[in-house]
Structure formats: C-alpha cells, structure tokens
PDB file of C-alpha atoms in Angstrom:
ATOM      1  CA  UNK A   9      77.889  78.817 137.684  1.00 48.00           C
ATOM      2  CA  UNK A  10      80.219  76.664 136.439  1.00 52.00           C
ATOM      3  CA  UNK A  11      82.733  77.552 133.882  1.00 53.00           C
ATOM      4  CA  UNK A  12      83.550  75.015 131.455  1.00 57.00           C
ATOM      5  CA  UNK A  13      87.398  74.375 130.086  1.00 60.00           C
ATOM      6  CA  UNK A  14      86.785  75.066 126.441  1.00 63.00           C
ATOM      7  CA  UNK A  15      84.985  78.514 127.732  1.00 64.00           C
ATOM      8  CA  UNK A  16      88.026  79.465 129.670  1.00 62.00           C
ATOM      9  CA  UNK A  17      90.426  78.384 126.927  1.00 65.00           C
ATOM     10  CA  UNK A  18      88.087  80.338 124.711  1.00 63.00           C
ATOM     11  CA  UNK A  19      88.191  83.940 126.855  1.00 72.00           C
ATOM     12  CA  UNK A  20      92.190  83.392 127.789  1.00 75.00           C
ATOM     13  CA  UNK A  21      92.933  85.729 125.634  1.00 75.00           C
ATOM     14  CA  UNK A  22      90.898  88.463 126.634  1.00 77.00           C
ATOM     15  CA  UNK A  23      91.457  87.560 130.430  1.00 82.00           C
ATOM     16  CA  UNK A  24      95.037  88.208 129.608  1.00 82.00           C
ATOM     17  CA  UNK A  25      94.705  91.557 128.727  1.00 81.00           C
ATOM     18  CA  UNK A  26      92.519  92.525 131.306  1.00 85.00           C
ATOM     19  CA  UNK A  27      95.002  90.811 133.684  1.00 85.00           C
ATOM     20  CA  UNK A  28      97.912  92.483 132.159  1.00 84.00           C
ATOM     21  CA  UNK A  29      96.148  95.868 132.840  1.00 84.00           C
ATOM     22  CA  UNK A  30      94.980  95.333 135.885  1.00 89.00           C
ATOM     23  CA  UNK A  31      98.099  94.055 137.174  1.00 87.00           C
ATOM     24  CA  UNK A  32      99.923  97.388 136.424  1.00 85.00           C
ATOM     25  CA  UNK A  33      97.767  99.317 138.337  1.00 86.00           C
ATOM     26  CA  UNK A  34      97.740  97.153 141.209  1.00 88.00           C
ATOM     27  CA  UNK A  35     101.231  97.336 141.120  1.00 84.00           C
ATOM     28  CA  UNK A  36     101.425 100.876 141.172  1.00 84.00           C
ATOM     29  CA  UNK A  37      98.337 101.375 143.979  1.00 85.00           C
ATOM     30  CA  UNK A  38     100.788  99.280 146.425  1.00 85.00           C
ATOM     31  CA  UNK A  39     103.217 102.063 147.669  1.00 83.00           C
ATOM     32  CA  UNK A  40     105.544  99.282 149.274  1.00 84.00           C
ATOM     33  CA  UNK A  41     106.337  97.765 145.685  1.00 80.00           C
ATOM     34  CA  UNK A  42     107.855 101.226 144.891  1.00 78.00           C
ATOM     35  CA  UNK A  43     111.072 100.934 145.864  1.00 82.00           C
ATOM     36  CA  UNK A  44     110.715  97.547 143.455  1.00 77.00           C
ATOM     37  CA  UNK A  45     110.091  98.731 140.569  1.00 79.00           C
ATOM     38  CA  UNK A  46     113.168  98.369 138.663  1.00 81.00           C
ATOM     39  CA  UNK A  47     113.991  95.031 139.955  1.00 83.00           C
ATOM     40  CA  UNK A  48     110.041  93.906 138.465  1.00 80.00           C
ATOM     41  CA  UNK A  49     111.005  95.332 135.014  1.00 78.00           C
ATOM     42  CA  UNK A  50     114.385  93.000 135.227  1.00 80.00           C
ATOM     43  CA  UNK A  51     112.919  90.157 135.988  1.00 83.00           C
ATOM     44  CA  UNK A  52     109.605  91.057 133.002  1.00 80.00           C
ATOM     45  CA  UNK A  53     112.757  91.660 130.474  1.00 77.00           C
ATOM     46  CA  UNK A  54     114.001  87.912 131.394  1.00 81.00           C
ATOM     47  CA  UNK A  55     110.973  86.413 132.316  1.00 82.00           C
ATOM     48  CA  UNK A  56     109.403  87.520 129.052  1.00 78.00           C
ATOM     49  CA  UNK A  57     112.037  86.230 126.398  1.00 79.00           C
ATOM     50  CA  UNK A  58     112.264  82.652 128.343  1.00 83.00           C
ATOM     51  CA  UNK A  59     108.718  82.375 127.724  1.00 82.00           C
ATOM     52  CA  UNK A  60     108.677  83.059 123.874  1.00 78.00           C
ATOM     53  CA  UNK A  61     111.556  80.937 123.570  1.00 82.00           C
ATOM     54  CA  UNK A  62     109.331  78.130 125.263  1.00 83.00           C
ATOM     55  CA  UNK A  63     106.256  78.737 123.121  1.00 80.00           C
ATOM     56  CA  UNK A  64     108.579  78.438 119.842  1.00 79.00           C
ATOM     57  CA  UNK A  65     110.118  75.278 121.251  1.00 84.00           C
ATOM     58  CA  UNK A  66     107.316  73.503 121.626  1.00 82.00           C
ATOM     59  CA  UNK A  67     105.666  74.428 118.725  1.00 78.00           C
ATOM     60  CA  UNK A  68     109.301  73.751 116.616  1.00 79.00           C
ATOM     61  CA  UNK A  69     109.057  70.604 118.210  1.00 83.00           C
ATOM     62  CA  UNK A  70     105.639  69.609 116.653  1.00 78.00           C
ATOM     63  CA  UNK A  71     107.092  70.448 113.316  1.00 77.00           C
ATOM     64  CA  UNK A  72     109.098  68.277 110.978  1.00 78.00           C
ATOM     65  CA  UNK A  73     112.152  69.789 110.141  1.00 76.00           C
ATOM     66  CA  UNK A  74     111.989  68.829 106.260  1.00 75.00           C
ATOM     67  CA  UNK A  75     108.112  71.133 106.069  1.00 76.00           C
ATOM     68  CA  UNK A  76     109.994  74.093 107.423  1.00 77.00           C
ATOM     69  CA  UNK A  77     110.803  75.368 103.214  1.00 84.00           C
ATOM     70  CA  UNK A  78     109.911  78.684 101.711  1.00 88.00           C
ATOM     71  CA  UNK A  79     106.828  78.902  99.508  1.00 91.00           C
ATOM     72  CA  UNK A  80     105.946  81.751  97.213  1.00 93.00           C
ATOM     73  CA  UNK A  81     103.460  83.402  98.889  1.00 95.00           C
ATOM     74  CA  UNK A  82     106.404  84.167 102.189  1.00 96.00           C
ATOM     75  CA  UNK A  83     107.838  86.705  99.431  1.00 96.00           C
ATOM     76  CA  UNK A  84     104.524  88.444  98.587  1.00 97.00           C
ATOM     77  CA  UNK A  85     104.155  88.992 102.348  1.00 97.00           C
ATOM     78  CA  UNK A  86     107.732  90.150 102.889  1.00 96.00           C
ATOM     79  CA  UNK A  87     107.201  92.503  99.656  1.00 97.00           C
ATOM     80  CA  UNK A  88     104.424  93.981 101.595  1.00 96.00           C
ATOM     81  CA  UNK A  89     105.915  94.490 104.694  1.00 96.00           C
ATOM     82  CA  UNK A  90     109.278  95.866 103.636  1.00 95.00           C
ATOM     83  CA  UNK A  91     107.424  97.802 100.923  1.00 95.00           C
ATOM     84  CA  UNK A  92     105.268  99.723 102.688  1.00 96.00           C
ATOM     85  CA  UNK A  93     107.769 100.360 105.333  1.00 95.00           C
ATOM     86  CA  UNK A  94     110.018 102.084 102.932  1.00 93.00           C
ATOM     87  CA  UNK A  95     107.269 103.863 101.022  1.00 95.00           C
ATOM     88  CA  UNK A  96     105.645 105.362 104.621  1.00 93.00           C
ATOM     89  CA  UNK A  97     109.594 106.453 105.069  1.00 91.00           C
ATOM     90  CA  UNK A  98     109.637 107.930 102.063  1.00 91.00           C
ATOM     91  CA  UNK A  99     106.906 109.508 103.131  1.00 90.00           C
ATOM     92  CA  UNK A 100     108.013 110.938 105.733  1.00 88.00           C
ATOM     93  CA  UNK A 101     111.510 112.254 104.337  1.00 86.00           C
ATOM     94  CA  UNK A 102     109.530 114.169 101.847  1.00 85.00           C
ATOM     95  CA  UNK A 103     107.673 115.938 104.772  1.00 80.00           C
ATOM     96  CA  UNK A 104     110.466 116.499 106.827  1.00 72.00           C
ATOM     97  CA  UNK A 105     112.019 118.249 103.564  1.00 61.00           C
ATOM     98  CA  UNK A 106     109.136 120.811 103.656  1.00 53.00           C
ATOM     99  CA  UNK A 107     109.584 124.091 104.909  1.00 50.00           C
ATOM    100  CA  UNK A 108     106.575 123.428 107.737  1.00 50.00           C
ATOM    101  CA  UNK A 109     107.913 120.148 108.396  1.00 48.00           C
ATOM    102  CA  UNK A 110     106.650 116.908 109.571  1.00 48.00           C
ATOM    103  CA  UNK A 111     106.332 117.164 113.241  1.00 51.00           C
ATOM    104  CA  UNK A 112     102.780 116.660 113.273  1.00 56.00           C
ATOM    105  CA  UNK A 113     102.210 113.175 111.458  1.00 73.00           C
ATOM    106  CA  UNK A 114     105.758 112.291 111.911  1.00 83.00           C
ATOM    107  CA  UNK A 115     105.026 110.500 114.929  1.00 85.00           C
ATOM    108  CA  UNK A 116     101.796 108.641 113.211  1.00 91.00           C
ATOM    109  CA  UNK A 117     103.726 107.314 110.165  1.00 91.00           C
ATOM    110  CA  UNK A 118     106.765 106.164 112.369  1.00 92.00           C
ATOM    111  CA  UNK A 119     103.638 104.408 114.528  1.00 92.00           C
ATOM    112  CA  UNK A 120     102.391 102.706 111.216  1.00 94.00           C
ATOM    113  CA  UNK A 121     106.133 101.650 109.887  1.00 93.00           C
ATOM    114  CA  UNK A 122     107.010 100.007 113.115  1.00 93.00           C
ATOM    115  CA  UNK A 123     103.120  98.219 113.130  1.00 95.00           C
ATOM    116  CA  UNK A 124     103.846  97.447 109.172  1.00 95.00           C
ATOM    117  CA  UNK A 125     107.338  96.217 109.185  1.00 93.00           C
ATOM    118  CA  UNK A 126     107.376  93.941 112.652  1.00 92.00           C
ATOM    119  CA  UNK A 127     108.063  90.739 112.615  1.00 89.00           C
ATOM    120  CA  UNK A 128     105.264  87.896 112.857  1.00 92.00           C
ATOM    121  CA  UNK A 129     104.987  87.015 116.796  1.00 86.00           C
ATOM    122  CA  UNK A 130     106.254  83.735 117.989  1.00 80.00           C
ATOM    123  CA  UNK A 131     102.510  82.419 119.350  1.00 81.00           C
ATOM    124  CA  UNK A 132     101.032  82.813 115.476  1.00 87.00           C
ATOM    125  CA  UNK A 133     101.840  79.156 114.740  1.00 84.00           C
ATOM    126  CA  UNK A 134      99.991  78.441 118.450  1.00 82.00           C
ATOM    127  CA  UNK A 135      96.803  80.443 116.937  1.00 87.00           C
ATOM    128  CA  UNK A 136      97.252  79.207 113.378  1.00 90.00           C
ATOM    129  CA  UNK A 137      97.106  75.407 114.670  1.00 84.00           C
ATOM    130  CA  UNK A 138      93.882  76.417 117.011  1.00 84.00           C
ATOM    131  CA  UNK A 139      91.902  77.695 114.505  1.00 89.00           C
ATOM    132  CA  UNK A 140      92.611  75.129 111.778  1.00 87.00           C
ATOM    133  CA  UNK A 141      95.647  76.492 109.770  1.00 88.00           C
ATOM    134  CA  UNK A 142      99.036  74.569 109.345  1.00 87.00           C
ATOM    135  CA  UNK A 143     102.104  76.282 111.216  1.00 87.00           C
ATOM    136  CA  UNK A 144     104.852  75.112 109.294  1.00 87.00           C
ATOM    137  CA  UNK A 145     104.811  77.912 106.843  1.00 90.00           C
ATOM    138  CA  UNK A 146     103.891  80.619 109.994  1.00 91.00           C
ATOM    139  CA  UNK A 147     107.397  79.120 111.590  1.00 87.00           C
ATOM    140  CA  UNK A 148     109.064  79.712 108.619  1.00 89.00           C
ATOM    141  CA  UNK A 149     108.140  82.819 107.931  1.00 92.00           C
ATOM    142  CA  UNK A 150     108.687  84.228 111.006  1.00 89.00           C
ATOM    143  CA  UNK A 151     112.739  83.598 110.421  1.00 85.00           C
ATOM    144  CA  UNK A 152     112.138  85.531 107.233  1.00 89.00           C
ATOM    145  CA  UNK A 153     110.483  88.434 108.432  1.00 90.00           C
ATOM    146  CA  UNK A 154     112.769  88.593 111.495  1.00 86.00           C
ATOM    147  CA  UNK A 155     115.955  88.879 109.085  1.00 85.00           C
ATOM    148  CA  UNK A 156     113.791  91.713 106.968  1.00 89.00           C
ATOM    149  CA  UNK A 157     113.634  93.498 109.888  1.00 87.00           C
ATOM    150  CA  UNK A 158     116.617  93.550 111.479  1.00 84.00           C
ATOM    151  CA  UNK A 159     118.495  94.325 107.595  1.00 85.00           C
ATOM    152  CA  UNK A 160     115.745  97.092 106.997  1.00 87.00           C
ATOM    153  CA  UNK A 161     115.420  98.862 109.921  1.00 86.00           C
ATOM    154  CA  UNK A 162     118.917  99.695 110.823  1.00 84.00           C
ATOM    155  CA  UNK A 163     119.017 100.477 106.969  1.00 84.00           C
ATOM    156  CA  UNK A 164     116.052 103.149 106.613  1.00 85.00           C
ATOM    157  CA  UNK A 165     115.358 104.523 110.553  1.00 83.00           C
ATOM    158  CA  UNK A 166     118.173 106.468 110.592  1.00 82.00           C
ATOM    159  CA  UNK A 167     117.057 108.545 107.361  1.00 81.00           C
ATOM    160  CA  UNK A 168     113.790 109.410 109.135  1.00 81.00           C
ATOM    161  CA  UNK A 169     114.779 109.493 112.492  1.00 76.00           C
ATOM    162  CA  UNK A 170     118.477 109.912 112.946  1.00 74.00           C
ATOM    163  CA  UNK A 171     120.605 109.471 115.827  1.00 71.00           C
ATOM    164  CA  UNK A 172     124.226 109.874 117.243  1.00 68.00           C
ATOM    165  CA  UNK A 173     125.996 106.347 117.280  1.00 66.00           C
ATOM    166  CA  UNK A 174     123.239 104.129 116.086  1.00 67.00           C
ATOM    167  CA  UNK A 175     124.653 103.530 112.893  1.00 70.00           C
ATOM    168  CA  UNK A 176     123.744 100.247 110.446  1.00 72.00           C
ATOM    169  CA  UNK A 177     126.218  98.196 111.751  1.00 78.00           C
ATOM    170  CA  UNK A 178     125.255  98.628 115.608  1.00 75.00           C
ATOM    171  CA  UNK A 179     121.864  98.940 115.125  1.00 77.00           C
ATOM    172  CA  UNK A 180     121.933  95.306 113.007  1.00 77.00           C
ATOM    173  CA  UNK A 181     123.724  93.828 116.314  1.00 79.00           C
ATOM    174  CA  UNK A 182     121.578  95.106 118.505  1.00 79.00           C
ATOM    175  CA  UNK A 183     118.419  93.643 116.837  1.00 78.00           C
ATOM    176  CA  UNK A 184     119.994  90.222 115.696  1.00 75.00           C
ATOM    177  CA  UNK A 185     121.151  90.207 119.728  1.00 76.00           C
ATOM    178  CA  UNK A 186     117.323  90.746 120.586  1.00 73.00           C
ATOM    179  CA  UNK A 187     116.349  88.457 118.126  1.00 73.00           C
ATOM    180  CA  UNK A 188     118.772  85.299 117.655  1.00 71.00           C
ATOM    181  CA  UNK A 189     118.351  83.652 121.216  1.00 73.00           C
ATOM    182  CA  UNK A 190     114.113  83.935 120.715  1.00 71.00           C
ATOM    183  CA  UNK A 191     114.358  82.612 117.354  1.00 70.00           C
ATOM    184  CA  UNK A 192     117.242  80.843 116.345  1.00 76.00           C
ATOM    185  CA  UNK A 193     117.946  79.298 119.300  1.00 82.00           C
ATOM    186  CA  UNK A 194     114.803  77.106 119.774  1.00 83.00           C
ATOM    187  CA  UNK A 195     115.451  75.542 116.529  1.00 80.00           C
ATOM    188  CA  UNK A 196     118.054  73.781 117.421  1.00 84.00           C
ATOM    189  CA  UNK A 197     116.978  72.933 120.503  1.00 87.00           C
ATOM    190  CA  UNK A 198     114.227  71.286 118.920  1.00 86.00           C
ATOM    191  CA  UNK A 199     116.547  69.826 116.421  1.00 86.00           C
ATOM    192  CA  UNK A 200     118.511  68.418 119.451  1.00 89.00           C
ATOM    193  CA  UNK A 201     115.820  67.216 121.727  1.00 90.00           C
ATOM    194  CA  UNK A 202     114.080  65.568 118.264  1.00 89.00           C
ATOM    195  CA  UNK A 203     117.440  63.295 117.686  1.00 88.00           C
ATOM    196  CA  UNK A 204     119.130  63.162 121.175  1.00 89.00           C
ATOM    197  CA  UNK A 205     116.397  62.825 123.951  1.00 89.00           C
ATOM    198  CA  UNK A 206     113.412  61.189 121.880  1.00 86.00           C
ATOM    199  CA  UNK A 207     111.836  60.406 124.645  1.00 89.00           C
ATOM    200  CA  UNK A 208     111.244  63.429 126.048  1.00 87.00           C
ATOM    201  CA  UNK A 209     110.800  64.940 122.807  1.00 86.00           C
ATOM    202  CA  UNK A 210     107.450  62.740 122.681  1.00 88.00           C
ATOM    203  CA  UNK A 211     106.386  63.752 125.881  1.00 87.00           C
ATOM    204  CA  UNK A 212     106.566  67.807 124.554  1.00 84.00           C
ATOM    205  CA  UNK A 213     104.743  66.672 121.317  1.00 81.00           C
ATOM    206  CA  UNK A 214     102.273  65.295 123.670  1.00 81.00           C
ATOM    207  CA  UNK A 215     101.371  68.329 125.238  1.00 78.00           C
ATOM    208  CA  UNK A 216      97.989  70.120 123.548  1.00 73.00           C
ATOM    209  CA  UNK A 217      97.933  73.600 125.196  1.00 73.00           C
ATOM    210  CA  UNK A 218     101.392  74.046 126.931  1.00 77.00           C
ATOM    211  CA  UNK A 219     102.335  76.807 124.228  1.00 74.00           C
ATOM    212  CA  UNK A 220      98.719  78.243 124.272  1.00 76.00           C
ATOM    213  CA  UNK A 221      98.826  78.647 128.106  1.00 80.00           C
ATOM    214  CA  UNK A 222     102.364  80.037 128.183  1.00 81.00           C
ATOM    215  CA  UNK A 223     101.564  82.545 125.136  1.00 77.00           C
ATOM    216  CA  UNK A 224      98.538  83.986 127.757  1.00 81.00           C
ATOM    217  CA  UNK A 225     101.242  84.510 130.333  1.00 84.00           C
ATOM    218  CA  UNK A 226     103.395  86.675 128.033  1.00 81.00           C
ATOM    219  CA  UNK A 227     100.754  88.705 126.580  1.00 80.00           C
ATOM    220  CA  UNK A 228      99.504  89.414 130.366  1.00 84.00           C
ATOM    221  CA  UNK A 229     103.312  90.652 130.911  1.00 83.00           C
ATOM    222  CA  UNK A 230     103.384  92.443 127.389  1.00 78.00           C
ATOM    223  CA  UNK A 231      99.954  93.913 128.497  1.00 81.00           C
ATOM    224  CA  UNK A 232     101.190  95.436 131.736  1.00 83.00           C
ATOM    225  CA  UNK A 233     104.324  96.826 129.750  1.00 77.00           C
ATOM    226  CA  UNK A 234     101.769  98.471 127.094  1.00 75.00           C
ATOM    227  CA  UNK A 235     100.039 100.095 129.638  1.00 79.00           C
ATOM    228  CA  UNK A 236     103.105 101.656 131.518  1.00 77.00           C
ATOM    229  CA  UNK A 237     104.277 102.902 128.100  1.00 73.00           C
ATOM    230  CA  UNK A 238     101.063 104.583 127.336  1.00 74.00           C
ATOM    231  CA  UNK A 239     100.330 106.024 130.678  1.00 76.00           C
ATOM    232  CA  UNK A 240     103.603 107.617 130.652  1.00 71.00           C
ATOM    233  CA  UNK A 241     103.967 108.702 127.222  1.00 68.00           C
ATOM    234  CA  UNK A 242     104.130 112.290 126.265  1.00 70.00           C
ATOM    235  CA  UNK A 243     101.453 112.597 123.870  1.00 72.00           C
ATOM    236  CA  UNK A 244      98.259 114.665 123.442  1.00 78.00           C
ATOM    237  CA  UNK A 245      94.801 113.258 123.058  1.00 81.00           C
ATOM    238  CA  UNK A 246      95.223 113.769 119.948  1.00 86.00           C
ATOM    239  CA  UNK A 247      98.155 111.564 119.103  1.00 87.00           C
ATOM    240  CA  UNK A 248      97.108 109.392 121.436  1.00 86.00           C
ATOM    241  CA  UNK A 249      93.927 108.308 119.662  1.00 90.00           C
ATOM    242  CA  UNK A 250      95.845 109.216 115.955  1.00 92.00           C
ATOM    243  CA  UNK A 251      98.421 106.366 117.293  1.00 92.00           C
ATOM    244  CA  UNK A 252      94.978 104.234 118.072  1.00 92.00           C
ATOM    245  CA  UNK A 253      93.873 104.400 114.500  1.00 95.00           C
ATOM    246  CA  UNK A 254      96.964 103.683 113.124  1.00 95.00           C
ATOM    247  CA  UNK A 255      97.698 100.676 114.686  1.00 95.00           C
ATOM    248  CA  UNK A 256      93.759  99.711 114.165  1.00 96.00           C
ATOM    249  CA  UNK A 257      94.112 100.516 110.085  1.00 97.00           C
ATOM    250  CA  UNK A 258      97.516  98.585 109.777  1.00 97.00           C
ATOM    251  CA  UNK A 259      95.887  95.570 112.064  1.00 96.00           C
ATOM    252  CA  UNK A 260      92.940  94.895 109.531  1.00 97.00           C
ATOM    253  CA  UNK A 261      94.820  95.788 106.922  1.00 97.00           C
ATOM    254  CA  UNK A 262      97.530  93.020 107.520  1.00 97.00           C
ATOM    255  CA  UNK A 263      95.187  90.313 108.754  1.00 97.00           C
ATOM    256  CA  UNK A 264      93.023  90.786 105.438  1.00 97.00           C
ATOM    257  CA  UNK A 265      95.899  91.209 102.748  1.00 97.00           C
ATOM    258  CA  UNK A 266      97.484  87.937 104.278  1.00 96.00           C
ATOM    259  CA  UNK A 267      94.050  86.285 104.141  1.00 96.00           C
ATOM    260  CA  UNK A 268      93.651  87.529 100.568  1.00 96.00           C
ATOM    261  CA  UNK A 269      97.415  86.170  99.385  1.00 96.00           C
ATOM    262  CA  UNK A 270      97.234  83.119 101.792  1.00 95.00           C
ATOM    263  CA  UNK A 271      94.211  82.149  99.661  1.00 95.00           C
ATOM    264  CA  UNK A 272      95.773  82.314  96.217  1.00 95.00           C
ATOM    265  CA  UNK A 273      97.730  79.590  97.243  1.00 94.00           C
ATOM    266  CA  UNK A 274      95.851  77.201  99.425  1.00 93.00           C
ATOM    267  CA  UNK A 275      96.909  78.945 103.696  1.00 94.00           C
ATOM    268  CA  UNK A 276      94.405  81.549 103.673  1.00 95.00           C
ATOM    269  CA  UNK A 277      94.493  81.265 107.748  1.00 94.00           C
ATOM    270  CA  UNK A 278      98.490  80.757 107.798  1.00 94.00           C
ATOM    271  CA  UNK A 279      98.954  84.102 105.068  1.00 95.00           C
ATOM    272  CA  UNK A 280      96.227  86.145 107.611  1.00 96.00           C
ATOM    273  CA  UNK A 281      98.020  85.294 110.597  1.00 96.00           C
ATOM    274  CA  UNK A 282     101.920  85.230 109.393  1.00 95.00           C
ATOM    275  CA  UNK A 283     101.265  89.005 107.665  1.00 95.00           C
ATOM    276  CA  UNK A 284      98.644  90.574 110.985  1.00 95.00           C
ATOM    277  CA  UNK A 285      99.688  88.803 114.204  1.00 94.00           C
ATOM    278  CA  UNK A 286     102.965  90.954 115.709  1.00 92.00           C
ATOM    279  CA  UNK A 287     105.758  90.381 117.978  1.00 87.00           C
ATOM    280  CA  UNK A 288     104.382  93.455 119.722  1.00 85.00           C
ATOM    281  CA  UNK A 289     106.976  93.498 122.564  1.00 81.00           C
ATOM    282  CA  UNK A 290     109.586  93.675 119.993  1.00 84.00           C
ATOM    283  CA  UNK A 291     107.586  96.895 118.140  1.00 86.00           C
ATOM    284  CA  UNK A 292     107.793  98.457 121.280  1.00 84.00           C
ATOM    285  CA  UNK A 293     110.911  98.262 121.854  1.00 83.00           C
ATOM    286  CA  UNK A 294     112.217  99.146 118.156  1.00 84.00           C
ATOM    287  CA  UNK A 295     110.100 101.968 118.247  1.00 85.00           C
ATOM    288  CA  UNK A 296     111.315 103.167 121.802  1.00 80.00           C
ATOM    289  CA  UNK A 297     114.896 102.555 120.679  1.00 81.00           C
ATOM    290  CA  UNK A 298     115.226 103.529 117.173  1.00 82.00           C
ATOM    291  CA  UNK A 299     112.492 105.694 116.598  1.00 83.00           C
ATOM    292  CA  UNK A 300     110.393 108.292 118.502  1.00 82.00           C
ATOM    293  CA  UNK A 301     109.564 107.038 121.635  1.00 80.00           C
ATOM    294  CA  UNK A 302     105.755 107.849 121.190  1.00 85.00           C
ATOM    295  CA  UNK A 303     105.771 105.662 118.385  1.00 87.00           C
ATOM    296  CA  UNK A 304     105.921 102.941 120.713  1.00 85.00           C
ATOM    297  CA  UNK A 305     102.173 103.421 121.348  1.00 88.00           C
ATOM    298  CA  UNK A 306     101.509 101.823 118.131  1.00 91.00           C
ATOM    299  CA  UNK A 307     102.495  98.634 118.697  1.00 90.00           C
ATOM    300  CA  UNK A 308     101.092  99.166 122.614  1.00 86.00           C
ATOM    301  CA  UNK A 309      97.646  99.504 120.555  1.00 90.00           C
ATOM    302  CA  UNK A 310      98.651  96.788 117.997  1.00 93.00           C
ATOM    303  CA  UNK A 311      98.888  93.581 120.724  1.00 87.00           C
ATOM    304  CA  UNK A 312      95.200  94.849 121.854  1.00 87.00           C
ATOM    305  CA  UNK A 313      93.793  94.524 118.376  1.00 91.00           C
ATOM    306  CA  UNK A 314      95.479  91.429 117.373  1.00 91.00           C
ATOM    307  CA  UNK A 315      94.320  89.758 120.222  1.00 86.00           C
ATOM    308  CA  UNK A 316      90.428  90.573 120.726  1.00 87.00           C
ATOM    309  CA  UNK A 317      90.792  89.164 116.569  1.00 91.00           C
ATOM    310  CA  UNK A 318      92.605  86.006 117.330  1.00 88.00           C
ATOM    311  CA  UNK A 319      89.611  85.669 120.445  1.00 84.00           C
ATOM    312  CA  UNK A 320      87.139  86.164 118.020  1.00 87.00           C
ATOM    313  CA  UNK A 321      88.007  83.685 115.517  1.00 89.00           C
ATOM    314  CA  UNK A 322      89.163  81.318 118.144  1.00 84.00           C
ATOM    315  CA  UNK A 323      85.518  81.662 119.427  1.00 82.00           C
ATOM    316  CA  UNK A 324      84.093  81.313 115.639  1.00 85.00           C
ATOM    317  CA  UNK A 325      86.631  78.012 115.266  1.00 81.00           C
ATOM    318  CA  UNK A 326      85.072  76.331 118.694  1.00 77.00           C
ATOM    319  CA  UNK A 327      81.913  77.139 117.927  1.00 76.00           C
ATOM    320  CA  UNK A 328      82.154  75.248 114.303  1.00 75.00           C
ATOM    321  CA  UNK A 329      83.483  72.450 116.174  1.00 66.00           C
ATOM    322  CA  UNK A 330      80.922  72.148 118.879  1.00 59.00           C
ATOM    323  CA  UNK A 331      78.523  69.270 117.687  1.00 54.00           C
ATOM    324  CA  UNK A 332      75.392  70.633 117.442  1.00 50.00           C
TER     325      UNK A 332
END
C-alpha cells in the first residue's frame, strides 16, 4: 500500500515520538554502544540547539520585521503564565511551612510550575502556520515569554527549592546563556540574510516544509532524552502518574485559555499555540537544574501531550482543506 505524502506529513509528529522512544531503547539494548553514551549525549546537546536555531531562522525569514510587534493578548498570556507560576510557588511555600511539610505534594507542584512558566516552543510558529494561524504574534510572544521566564525562574525558585550557589544573577545568566543563542541570534541572522543576501533569503522563503521536518527530528531527539529521564527517575509509581496528570491538566488548560483569549482579539490559533505549545527541552533542563529533578518528568510528559494535540489539529486542518 502506497502512503501519500500528505498522510506522511499528517502523521509525522506521532512517528517522531515513536522514533524517539524506540531509539532510546534500541540504543541501550546494543552493548557495543555503551562506551559512547556520554559522546551521544554531548552530540545531542549540540544538534538540538542547532535544529532549534534553524527552525526559528526559517520562520523569521518568512516574517516581515515590521509585523513583529506586541499585542494586547500577549499581556494576558504573560499574566497567566507568570501569575500562575507565582501562585503555585506561594502554595508550595505555605505547604513547606506546615508542621508536616509539603514533601508529598512538592514535586507535583514544581512540575505544574515548570509546565506553566515554560516558554513557547520555537516550533509553535511552524504549527500555527500549518493549521491556518498567523505566525507573527507567536514569534513576538516567544521573545516576551523567554525574557519573563529568565526573570521569574531565578527570582522565585530559590524561595521554594533553595540551592547553594544559585542566586538570581547566576541563575539569570545561566538561563540567558541557554536562551539567547536559540532566540536572539536567529532574529539577527534572518535580518542579515534579508537585507544582505536577498537571493538566499528568497530560497529560504520558498521552502515549504523544511522547518516542519527539522522540528520532527528535534522532537525525536527530545523524546529520546525525555524517555531517558523517565527511565532513570527515582520516582514512585504514584508520583509518576501524578506528574503525568499534572502535565496533562496544565496542557489542556493552556491550550484552552490561549484560544479563549486569542479569540477575543481575532487570533484563536496563535493564542492557543503561543500559550499551549512549550519548549519542553528547556522545561526539562530548567526543572532538572533549578528544582527537584523528579519534577522534570512533567515537561517530558507535556512534550507527548502537546505534540499529540498538534497532530490532531494538523489532521483536522488537512481534512478541512481537502476537496470533498
């Protein structure tokens, strides 16, 4: 049976998820590869940011710089992410102040916190375009939420999970050092190509699915890393399930809230994707670095949930555009 190109595109994301899970288990099942685990992880740590850079660069090349401006719905989404992140932090502080402490709920609340403050995924603009939305607002919001996350995580996390040597300034520069190359550099690279190398810029703009397939590769690598984290996490089955449910709840809420707010301003798709689709690789890293490492399972689960929802949306949009 021949599989059409459109069918393959519609199911690229679940295939990438399955490939990521299978690649981890296949890799660990081959003894000869065991000595190269460290090298493999180092390679992934280089390849993933490179792919994210390339995706955002392609998306920015297709956007007029004058269209990258703030909108009112950006402020509402920022208030939701920042406000709920701080609210859960205060709840955790209150629980820790109780005589029995908050150890039972701590990882679950931290998982919710990181799923809420986690910035918009670089690939959100790609999915937004594929399902009929406008990407300019999503790209602009991606910049805003990364800055907010870089400010709030160092300011709030030490209050709920103090670690020696991780003050605000240190943590801020750690986060910015991770965010800046993947967020700001593609913007300047896109501007340079637009005005200095117009012929190359036209070729980039002419590509249709390059960014989408780059994202699929990045997703497979991200799922492989998430699978590794889940397998090696020292968490009880109850906590494991709890983090999955917390992740699912925050995923549903953010896609819904983003759509409701975006609809008020004529941008339901952009609002939903900007708030709901997360840079889960950043979330896993941030949770593992600044919070209880077990909480990093939450953004790992989130990666599966939001990509399954994106698959459903892409299939729906594809069917709606197919002539009956």
